[in-house]
Tab-separated table of C-alpha atoms in Angstrom:
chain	number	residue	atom	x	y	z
A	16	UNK	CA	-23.392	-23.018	-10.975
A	17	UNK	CA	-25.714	-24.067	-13.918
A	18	UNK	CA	-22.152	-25.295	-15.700
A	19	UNK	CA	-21.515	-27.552	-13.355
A	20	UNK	CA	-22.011	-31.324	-14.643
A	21	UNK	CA	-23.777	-32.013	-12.096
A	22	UNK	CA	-26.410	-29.594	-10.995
A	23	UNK	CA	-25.861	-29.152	-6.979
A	24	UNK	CA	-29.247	-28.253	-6.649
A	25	UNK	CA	-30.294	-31.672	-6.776
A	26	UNK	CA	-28.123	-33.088	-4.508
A	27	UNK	CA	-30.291	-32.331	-1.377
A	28	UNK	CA	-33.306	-34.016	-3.052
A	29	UNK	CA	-31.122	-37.274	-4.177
A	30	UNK	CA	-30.738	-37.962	-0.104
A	31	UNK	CA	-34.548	-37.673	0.138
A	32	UNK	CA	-35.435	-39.620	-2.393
A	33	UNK	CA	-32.954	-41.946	-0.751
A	34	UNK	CA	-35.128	-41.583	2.261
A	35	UNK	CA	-38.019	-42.556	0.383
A	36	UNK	CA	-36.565	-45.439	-1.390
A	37	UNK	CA	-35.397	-47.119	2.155
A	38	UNK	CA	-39.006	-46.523	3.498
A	39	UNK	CA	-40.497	-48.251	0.215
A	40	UNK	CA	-38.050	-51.257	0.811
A	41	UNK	CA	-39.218	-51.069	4.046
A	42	UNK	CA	-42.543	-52.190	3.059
A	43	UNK	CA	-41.473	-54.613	0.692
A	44	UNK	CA	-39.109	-56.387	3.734
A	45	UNK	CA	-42.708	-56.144	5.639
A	46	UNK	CA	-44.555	-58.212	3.484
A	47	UNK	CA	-41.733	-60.613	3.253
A	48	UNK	CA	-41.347	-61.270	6.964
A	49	UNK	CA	-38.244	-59.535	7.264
A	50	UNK	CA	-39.367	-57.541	10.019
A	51	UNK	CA	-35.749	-56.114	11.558
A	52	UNK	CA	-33.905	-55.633	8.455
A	53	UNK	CA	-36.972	-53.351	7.498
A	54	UNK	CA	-36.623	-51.459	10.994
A	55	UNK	CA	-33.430	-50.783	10.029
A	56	UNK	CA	-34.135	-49.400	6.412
A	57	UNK	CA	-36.307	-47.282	8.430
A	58	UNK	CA	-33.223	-45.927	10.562
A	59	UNK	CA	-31.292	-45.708	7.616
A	60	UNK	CA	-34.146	-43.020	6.380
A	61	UNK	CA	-33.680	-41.236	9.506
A	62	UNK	CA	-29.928	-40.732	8.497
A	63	UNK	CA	-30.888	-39.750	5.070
A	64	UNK	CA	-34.138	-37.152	6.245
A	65	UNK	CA	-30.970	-35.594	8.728
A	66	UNK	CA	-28.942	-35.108	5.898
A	67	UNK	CA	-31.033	-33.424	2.958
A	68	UNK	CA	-31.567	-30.257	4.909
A	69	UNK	CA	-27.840	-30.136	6.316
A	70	UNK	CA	-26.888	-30.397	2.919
A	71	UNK	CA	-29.035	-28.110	1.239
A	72	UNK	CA	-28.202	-25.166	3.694
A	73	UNK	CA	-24.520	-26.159	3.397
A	74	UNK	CA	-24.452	-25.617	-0.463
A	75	UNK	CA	-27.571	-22.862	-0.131
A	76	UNK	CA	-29.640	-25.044	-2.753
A	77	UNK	CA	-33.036	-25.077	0.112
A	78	UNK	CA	-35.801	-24.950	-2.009
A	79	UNK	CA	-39.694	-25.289	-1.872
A	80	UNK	CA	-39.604	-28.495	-4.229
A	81	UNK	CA	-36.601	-29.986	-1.446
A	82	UNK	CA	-39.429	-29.647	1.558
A	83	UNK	CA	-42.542	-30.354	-0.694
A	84	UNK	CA	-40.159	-33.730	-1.321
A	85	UNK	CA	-39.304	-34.319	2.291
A	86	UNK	CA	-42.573	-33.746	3.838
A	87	UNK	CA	-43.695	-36.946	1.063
A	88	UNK	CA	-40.948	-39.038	1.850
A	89	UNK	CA	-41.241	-38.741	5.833
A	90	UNK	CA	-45.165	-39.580	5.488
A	91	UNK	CA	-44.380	-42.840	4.032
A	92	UNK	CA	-40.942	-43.862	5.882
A	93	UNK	CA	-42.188	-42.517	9.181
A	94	UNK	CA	-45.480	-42.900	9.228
A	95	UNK	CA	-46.873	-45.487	6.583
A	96	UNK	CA	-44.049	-47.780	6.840
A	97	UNK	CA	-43.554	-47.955	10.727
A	98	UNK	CA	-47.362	-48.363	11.109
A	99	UNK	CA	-47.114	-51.729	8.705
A	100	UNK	CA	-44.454	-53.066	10.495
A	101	UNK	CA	-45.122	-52.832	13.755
A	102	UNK	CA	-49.236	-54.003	12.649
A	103	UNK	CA	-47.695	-56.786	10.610
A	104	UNK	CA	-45.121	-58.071	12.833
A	105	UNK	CA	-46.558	-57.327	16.011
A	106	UNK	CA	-49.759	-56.206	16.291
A	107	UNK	CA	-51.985	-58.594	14.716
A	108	UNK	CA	-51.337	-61.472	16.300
A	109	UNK	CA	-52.146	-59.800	19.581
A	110	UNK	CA	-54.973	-57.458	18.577
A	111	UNK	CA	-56.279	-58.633	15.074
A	112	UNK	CA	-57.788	-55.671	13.373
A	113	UNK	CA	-57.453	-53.613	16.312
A	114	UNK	CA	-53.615	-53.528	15.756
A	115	UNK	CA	-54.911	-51.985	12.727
A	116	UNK	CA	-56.521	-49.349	13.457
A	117	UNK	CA	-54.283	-47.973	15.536
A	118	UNK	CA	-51.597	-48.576	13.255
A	119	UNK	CA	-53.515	-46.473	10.427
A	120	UNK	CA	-54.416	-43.738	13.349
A	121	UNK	CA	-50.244	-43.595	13.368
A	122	UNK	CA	-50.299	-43.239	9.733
A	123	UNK	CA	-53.282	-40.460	9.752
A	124	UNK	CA	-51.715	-38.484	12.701
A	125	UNK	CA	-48.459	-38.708	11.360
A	126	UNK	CA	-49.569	-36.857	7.522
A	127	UNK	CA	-51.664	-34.129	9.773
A	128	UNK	CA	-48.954	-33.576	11.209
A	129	UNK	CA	-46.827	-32.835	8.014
A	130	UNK	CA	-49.405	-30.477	6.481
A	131	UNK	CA	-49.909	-28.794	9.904
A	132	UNK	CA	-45.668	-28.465	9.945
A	133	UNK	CA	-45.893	-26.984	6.380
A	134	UNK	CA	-48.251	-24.378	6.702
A	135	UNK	CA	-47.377	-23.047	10.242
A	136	UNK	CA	-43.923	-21.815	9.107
A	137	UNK	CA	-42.523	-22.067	12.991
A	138	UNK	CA	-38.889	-22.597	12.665
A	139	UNK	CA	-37.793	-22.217	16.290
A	140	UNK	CA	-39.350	-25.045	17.568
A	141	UNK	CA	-41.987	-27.805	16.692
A	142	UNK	CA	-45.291	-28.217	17.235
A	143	UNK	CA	-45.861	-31.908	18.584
A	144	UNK	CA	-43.531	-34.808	18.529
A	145	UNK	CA	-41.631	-34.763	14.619
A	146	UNK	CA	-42.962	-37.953	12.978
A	147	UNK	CA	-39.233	-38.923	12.185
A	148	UNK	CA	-38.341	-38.750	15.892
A	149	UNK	CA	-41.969	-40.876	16.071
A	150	UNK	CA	-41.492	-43.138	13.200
A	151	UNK	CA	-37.753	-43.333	13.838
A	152	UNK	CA	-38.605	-44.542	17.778
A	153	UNK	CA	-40.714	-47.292	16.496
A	154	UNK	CA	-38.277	-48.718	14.269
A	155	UNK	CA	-35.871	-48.752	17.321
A	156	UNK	CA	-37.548	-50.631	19.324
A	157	UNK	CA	-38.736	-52.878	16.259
A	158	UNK	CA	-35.065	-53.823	16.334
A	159	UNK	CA	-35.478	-55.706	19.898
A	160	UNK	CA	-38.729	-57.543	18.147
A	161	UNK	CA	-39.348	-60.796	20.660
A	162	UNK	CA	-37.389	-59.463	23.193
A	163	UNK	CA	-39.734	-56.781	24.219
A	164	UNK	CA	-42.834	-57.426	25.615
A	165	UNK	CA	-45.840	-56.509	22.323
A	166	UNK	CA	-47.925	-54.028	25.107
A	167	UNK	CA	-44.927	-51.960	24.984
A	168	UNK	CA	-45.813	-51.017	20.969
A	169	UNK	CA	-49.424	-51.540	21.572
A	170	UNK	CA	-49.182	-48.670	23.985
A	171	UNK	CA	-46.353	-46.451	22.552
A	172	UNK	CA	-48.413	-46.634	18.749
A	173	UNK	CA	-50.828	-44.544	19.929
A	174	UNK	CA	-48.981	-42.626	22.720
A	175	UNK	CA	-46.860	-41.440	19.505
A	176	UNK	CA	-49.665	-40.883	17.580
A	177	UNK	CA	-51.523	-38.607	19.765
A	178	UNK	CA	-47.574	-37.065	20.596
A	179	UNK	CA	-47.642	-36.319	17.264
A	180	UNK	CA	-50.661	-33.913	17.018
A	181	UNK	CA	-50.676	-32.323	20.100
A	182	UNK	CA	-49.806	-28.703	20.489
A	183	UNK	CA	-47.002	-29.278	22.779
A	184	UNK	CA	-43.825	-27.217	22.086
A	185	UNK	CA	-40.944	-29.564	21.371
A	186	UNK	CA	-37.128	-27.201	21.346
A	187	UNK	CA	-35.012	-28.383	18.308
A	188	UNK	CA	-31.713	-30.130	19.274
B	49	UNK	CA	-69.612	-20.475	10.530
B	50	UNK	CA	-67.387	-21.188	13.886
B	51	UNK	CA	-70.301	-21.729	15.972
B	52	UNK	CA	-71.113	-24.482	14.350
B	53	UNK	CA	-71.011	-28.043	16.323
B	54	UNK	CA	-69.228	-29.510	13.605
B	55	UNK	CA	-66.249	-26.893	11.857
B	56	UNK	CA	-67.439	-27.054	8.335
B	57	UNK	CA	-63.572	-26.143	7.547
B	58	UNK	CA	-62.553	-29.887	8.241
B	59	UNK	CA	-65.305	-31.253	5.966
B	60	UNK	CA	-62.751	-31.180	3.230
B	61	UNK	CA	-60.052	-32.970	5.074
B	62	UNK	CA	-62.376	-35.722	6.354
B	63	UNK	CA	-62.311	-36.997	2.492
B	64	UNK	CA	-58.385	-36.967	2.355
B	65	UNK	CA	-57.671	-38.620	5.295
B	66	UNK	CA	-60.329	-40.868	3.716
B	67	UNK	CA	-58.469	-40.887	0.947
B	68	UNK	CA	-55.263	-41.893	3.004
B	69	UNK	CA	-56.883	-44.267	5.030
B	70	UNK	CA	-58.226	-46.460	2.244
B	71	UNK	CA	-54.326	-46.642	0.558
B	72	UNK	CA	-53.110	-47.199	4.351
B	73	UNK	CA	-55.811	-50.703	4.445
B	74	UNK	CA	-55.009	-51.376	0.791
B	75	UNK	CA	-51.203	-52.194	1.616
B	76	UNK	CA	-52.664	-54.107	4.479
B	77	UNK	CA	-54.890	-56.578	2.232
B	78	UNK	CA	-51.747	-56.394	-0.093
B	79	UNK	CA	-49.838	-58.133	2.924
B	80	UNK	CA	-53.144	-60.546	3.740
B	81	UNK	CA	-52.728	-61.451	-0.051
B	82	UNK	CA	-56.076	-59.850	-1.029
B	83	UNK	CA	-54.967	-58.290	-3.961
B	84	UNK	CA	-58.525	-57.599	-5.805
B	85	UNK	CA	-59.968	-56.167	-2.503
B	86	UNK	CA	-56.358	-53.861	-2.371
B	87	UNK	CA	-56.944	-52.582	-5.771
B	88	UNK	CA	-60.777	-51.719	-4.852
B	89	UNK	CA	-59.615	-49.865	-2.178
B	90	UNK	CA	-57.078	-47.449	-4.183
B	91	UNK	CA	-59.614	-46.935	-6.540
B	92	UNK	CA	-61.979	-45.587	-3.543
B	93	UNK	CA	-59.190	-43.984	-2.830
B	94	UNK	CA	-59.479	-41.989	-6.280
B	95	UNK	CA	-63.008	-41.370	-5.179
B	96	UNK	CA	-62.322	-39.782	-2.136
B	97	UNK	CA	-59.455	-37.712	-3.595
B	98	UNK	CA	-62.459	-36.700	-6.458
B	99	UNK	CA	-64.814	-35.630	-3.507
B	100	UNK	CA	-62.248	-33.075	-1.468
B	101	UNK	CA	-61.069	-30.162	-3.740
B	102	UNK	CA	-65.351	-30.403	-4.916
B	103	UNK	CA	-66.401	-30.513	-1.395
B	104	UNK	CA	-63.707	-27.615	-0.266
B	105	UNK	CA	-65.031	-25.382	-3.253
B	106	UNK	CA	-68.173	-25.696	-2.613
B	107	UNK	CA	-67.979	-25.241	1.034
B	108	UNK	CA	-65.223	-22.262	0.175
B	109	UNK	CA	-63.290	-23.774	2.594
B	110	UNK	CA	-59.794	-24.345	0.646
B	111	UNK	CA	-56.847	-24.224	2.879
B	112	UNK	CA	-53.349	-24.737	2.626
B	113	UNK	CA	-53.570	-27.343	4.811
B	114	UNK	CA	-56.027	-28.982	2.581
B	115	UNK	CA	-53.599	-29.053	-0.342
B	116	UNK	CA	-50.448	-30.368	1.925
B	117	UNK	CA	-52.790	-33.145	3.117
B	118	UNK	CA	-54.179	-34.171	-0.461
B	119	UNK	CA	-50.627	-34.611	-1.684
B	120	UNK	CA	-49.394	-36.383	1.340
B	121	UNK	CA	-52.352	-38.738	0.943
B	122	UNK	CA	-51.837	-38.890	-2.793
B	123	UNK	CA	-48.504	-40.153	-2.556
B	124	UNK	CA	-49.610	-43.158	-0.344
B	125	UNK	CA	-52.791	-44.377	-1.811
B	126	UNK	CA	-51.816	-43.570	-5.734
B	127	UNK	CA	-47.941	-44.168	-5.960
B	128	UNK	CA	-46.857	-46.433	-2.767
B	129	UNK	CA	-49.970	-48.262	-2.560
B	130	UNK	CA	-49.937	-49.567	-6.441
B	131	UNK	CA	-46.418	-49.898	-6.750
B	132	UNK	CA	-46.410	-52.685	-3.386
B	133	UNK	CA	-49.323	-54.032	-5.330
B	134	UNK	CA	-48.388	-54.756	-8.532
B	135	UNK	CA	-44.802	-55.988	-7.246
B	136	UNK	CA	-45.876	-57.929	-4.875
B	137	UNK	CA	-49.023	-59.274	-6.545
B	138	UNK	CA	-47.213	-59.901	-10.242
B	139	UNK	CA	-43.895	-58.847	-10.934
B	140	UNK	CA	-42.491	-60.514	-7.570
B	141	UNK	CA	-43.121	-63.756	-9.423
B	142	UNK	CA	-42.109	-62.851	-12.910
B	143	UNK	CA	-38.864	-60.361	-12.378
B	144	UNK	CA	-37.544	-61.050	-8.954
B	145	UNK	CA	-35.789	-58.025	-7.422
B	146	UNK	CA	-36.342	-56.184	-10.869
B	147	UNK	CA	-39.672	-55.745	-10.372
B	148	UNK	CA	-39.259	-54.143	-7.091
B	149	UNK	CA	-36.630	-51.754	-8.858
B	150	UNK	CA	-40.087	-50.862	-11.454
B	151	UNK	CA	-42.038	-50.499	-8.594
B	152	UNK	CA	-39.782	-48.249	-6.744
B	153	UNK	CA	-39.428	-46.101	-9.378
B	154	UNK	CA	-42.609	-45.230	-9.575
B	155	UNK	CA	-43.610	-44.253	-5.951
B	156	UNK	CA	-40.244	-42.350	-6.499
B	157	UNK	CA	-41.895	-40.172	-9.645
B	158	UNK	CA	-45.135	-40.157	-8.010
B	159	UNK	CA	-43.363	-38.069	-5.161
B	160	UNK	CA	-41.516	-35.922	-8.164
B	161	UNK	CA	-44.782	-35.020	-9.730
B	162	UNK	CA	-46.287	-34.170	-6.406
B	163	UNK	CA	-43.514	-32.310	-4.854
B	164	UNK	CA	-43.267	-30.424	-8.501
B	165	UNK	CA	-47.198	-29.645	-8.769
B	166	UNK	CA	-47.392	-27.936	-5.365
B	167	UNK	CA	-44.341	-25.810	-6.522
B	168	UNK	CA	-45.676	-24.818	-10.050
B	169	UNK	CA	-49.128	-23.422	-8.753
B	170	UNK	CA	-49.971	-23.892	-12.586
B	171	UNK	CA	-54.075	-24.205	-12.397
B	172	UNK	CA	-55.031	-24.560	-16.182
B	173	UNK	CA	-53.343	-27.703	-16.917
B	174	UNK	CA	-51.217	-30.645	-15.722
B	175	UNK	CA	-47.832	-30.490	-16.060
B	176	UNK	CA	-46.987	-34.598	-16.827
B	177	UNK	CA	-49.972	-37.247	-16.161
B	178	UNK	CA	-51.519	-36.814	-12.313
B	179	UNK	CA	-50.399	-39.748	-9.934
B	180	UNK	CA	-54.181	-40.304	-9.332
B	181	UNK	CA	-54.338	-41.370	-12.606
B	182	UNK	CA	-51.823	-43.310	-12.791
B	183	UNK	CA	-52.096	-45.089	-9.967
B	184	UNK	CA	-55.959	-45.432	-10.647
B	185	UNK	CA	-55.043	-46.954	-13.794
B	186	UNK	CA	-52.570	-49.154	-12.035
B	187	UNK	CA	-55.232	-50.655	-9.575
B	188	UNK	CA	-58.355	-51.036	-12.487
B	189	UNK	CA	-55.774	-52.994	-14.406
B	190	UNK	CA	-55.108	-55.145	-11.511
B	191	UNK	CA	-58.460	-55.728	-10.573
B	192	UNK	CA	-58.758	-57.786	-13.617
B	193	UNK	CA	-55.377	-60.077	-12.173
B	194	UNK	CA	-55.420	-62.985	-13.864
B	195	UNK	CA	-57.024	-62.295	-16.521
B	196	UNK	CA	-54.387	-60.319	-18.567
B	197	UNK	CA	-51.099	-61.054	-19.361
B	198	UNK	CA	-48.340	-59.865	-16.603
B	199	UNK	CA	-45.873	-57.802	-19.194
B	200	UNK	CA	-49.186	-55.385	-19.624
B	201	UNK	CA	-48.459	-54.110	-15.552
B	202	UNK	CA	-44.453	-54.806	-16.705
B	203	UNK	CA	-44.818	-52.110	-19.262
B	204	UNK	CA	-47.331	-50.013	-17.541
B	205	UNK	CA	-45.359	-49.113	-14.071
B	206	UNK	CA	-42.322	-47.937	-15.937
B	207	UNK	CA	-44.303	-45.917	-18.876
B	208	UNK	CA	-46.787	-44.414	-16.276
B	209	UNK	CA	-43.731	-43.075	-13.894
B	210	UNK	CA	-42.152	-41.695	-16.896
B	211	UNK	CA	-45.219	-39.887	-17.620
B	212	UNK	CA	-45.618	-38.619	-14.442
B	213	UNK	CA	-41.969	-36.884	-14.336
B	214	UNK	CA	-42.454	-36.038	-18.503
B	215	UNK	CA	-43.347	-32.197	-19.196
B	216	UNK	CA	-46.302	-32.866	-21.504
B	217	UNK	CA	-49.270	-31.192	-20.910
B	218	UNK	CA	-52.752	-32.516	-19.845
B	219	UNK	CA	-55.379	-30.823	-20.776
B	220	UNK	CA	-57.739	-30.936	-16.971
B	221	UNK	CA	-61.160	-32.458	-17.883
């Protein structure tokens, strides 16, 4: 396998760095205004996070570096990123520095969440809402931005956030 | 030690999310076009992340979840954090689009080294230079913005990713 031009093993980590590359962009669309064609980087991170495990089992390259990887990417395109955006295009003009607090409680709940997901080892179900089912949401609706009314993300921000730490069982689909 | 009011265990923590929270408000100000204040903030940042492996020793409180948390935080405040800055407080201006390819690159090794650290569980040394100094170097340098020419933080995001990713060793101090 080693022979091979290309290593397979890094495959799977070349779709999360992808991941992470489309949540950085995301940021840097934020602070240019671009608000929905940085909610859809953000969806395009949720196709690349659903990828890098299918691949890895699929060519039986999983490794500890591939989830030490993901769990980094998904903090900043799922959490970080969707927490700017929806503070910078939404959220301050309504709530001023309020908007950004509980943008950064996203953002804080969202990496407890990862290191609770990495050292509980549960693989049948999750623990709380996934932050890229949370993160993913928000850049959803970020798509409809001015056509929804702004109480709907004031409220879902930290609805998700709280989703995200809670002990509720969630089955995997 | 569980009957305390206050679970000494989460002492620790309290610093990281800190830590987190300071590189969350940083790309904030970076938005608001506070750039100095920003690169104050990552450099508490580097404070905070000094404090939480000290206070968890001394409280001999170290957890797993400690350690996923610290690198989760680390990758915000000390490689996305700096990276936003520098592009969008410099090489925006001077390189376009290519300076958002420098910057990108280095959140992307930041998240290399990180990922790569918490699979080496090698405790005498370093294994390439730390993100938290490089992107503590990052935001000293661009407190002084303004003062020093812009192809110093040109030459400085691409050499610091590379050493991030590199296999020298540093010596810990």
């Amino acid at each position: 396998m080693n022979n091979n031009p290309i290593n397979i093993r890094v495959i799977p980590s070349l779709f999360t760095l992808a991941n992470l590359l489309f949540g950085f962009l995301a940021l840097a669309l934020t602070m240019e205004g671009k608000y929905q064609l940085a909610a859809g980087l953000i969806l395009l991170s949720t196709l690349m996070d659903g990828m890098d495990g299918k691949v890895a089992r699929k060519l039986s390259v999983s490794s500890d570096f591939g989830y030490e990887l993901d769990s980094l990417s998904d903090l900043v395109s799922f959490g970080v990123a969707p927490a700017i955006l929806t503070y910078r295009s939404i959220l301050q003009d309504q709530l001023g520095y309020w908007g950004l607090v509980f943008a950064a409680i996203f953002a804080l709940c969202g990496a407890i969440r990862l290191a609770r997901f990495n050292v509980l080892h549960i693989s049948d179900y999750f623990v709380g809402v996934p932050i890229t089912f949370a993160g993913g949401f928000m850049a959803l609706i970020l798509l409809f931005h001015g056509m929804l009314p702004w109480l709907i993300y004031a409220v879902l921000i930290p609805v998700l956030a709280f989703l995200m730490v809670s002990t509720f069982k969630v089955p995997k689909m």
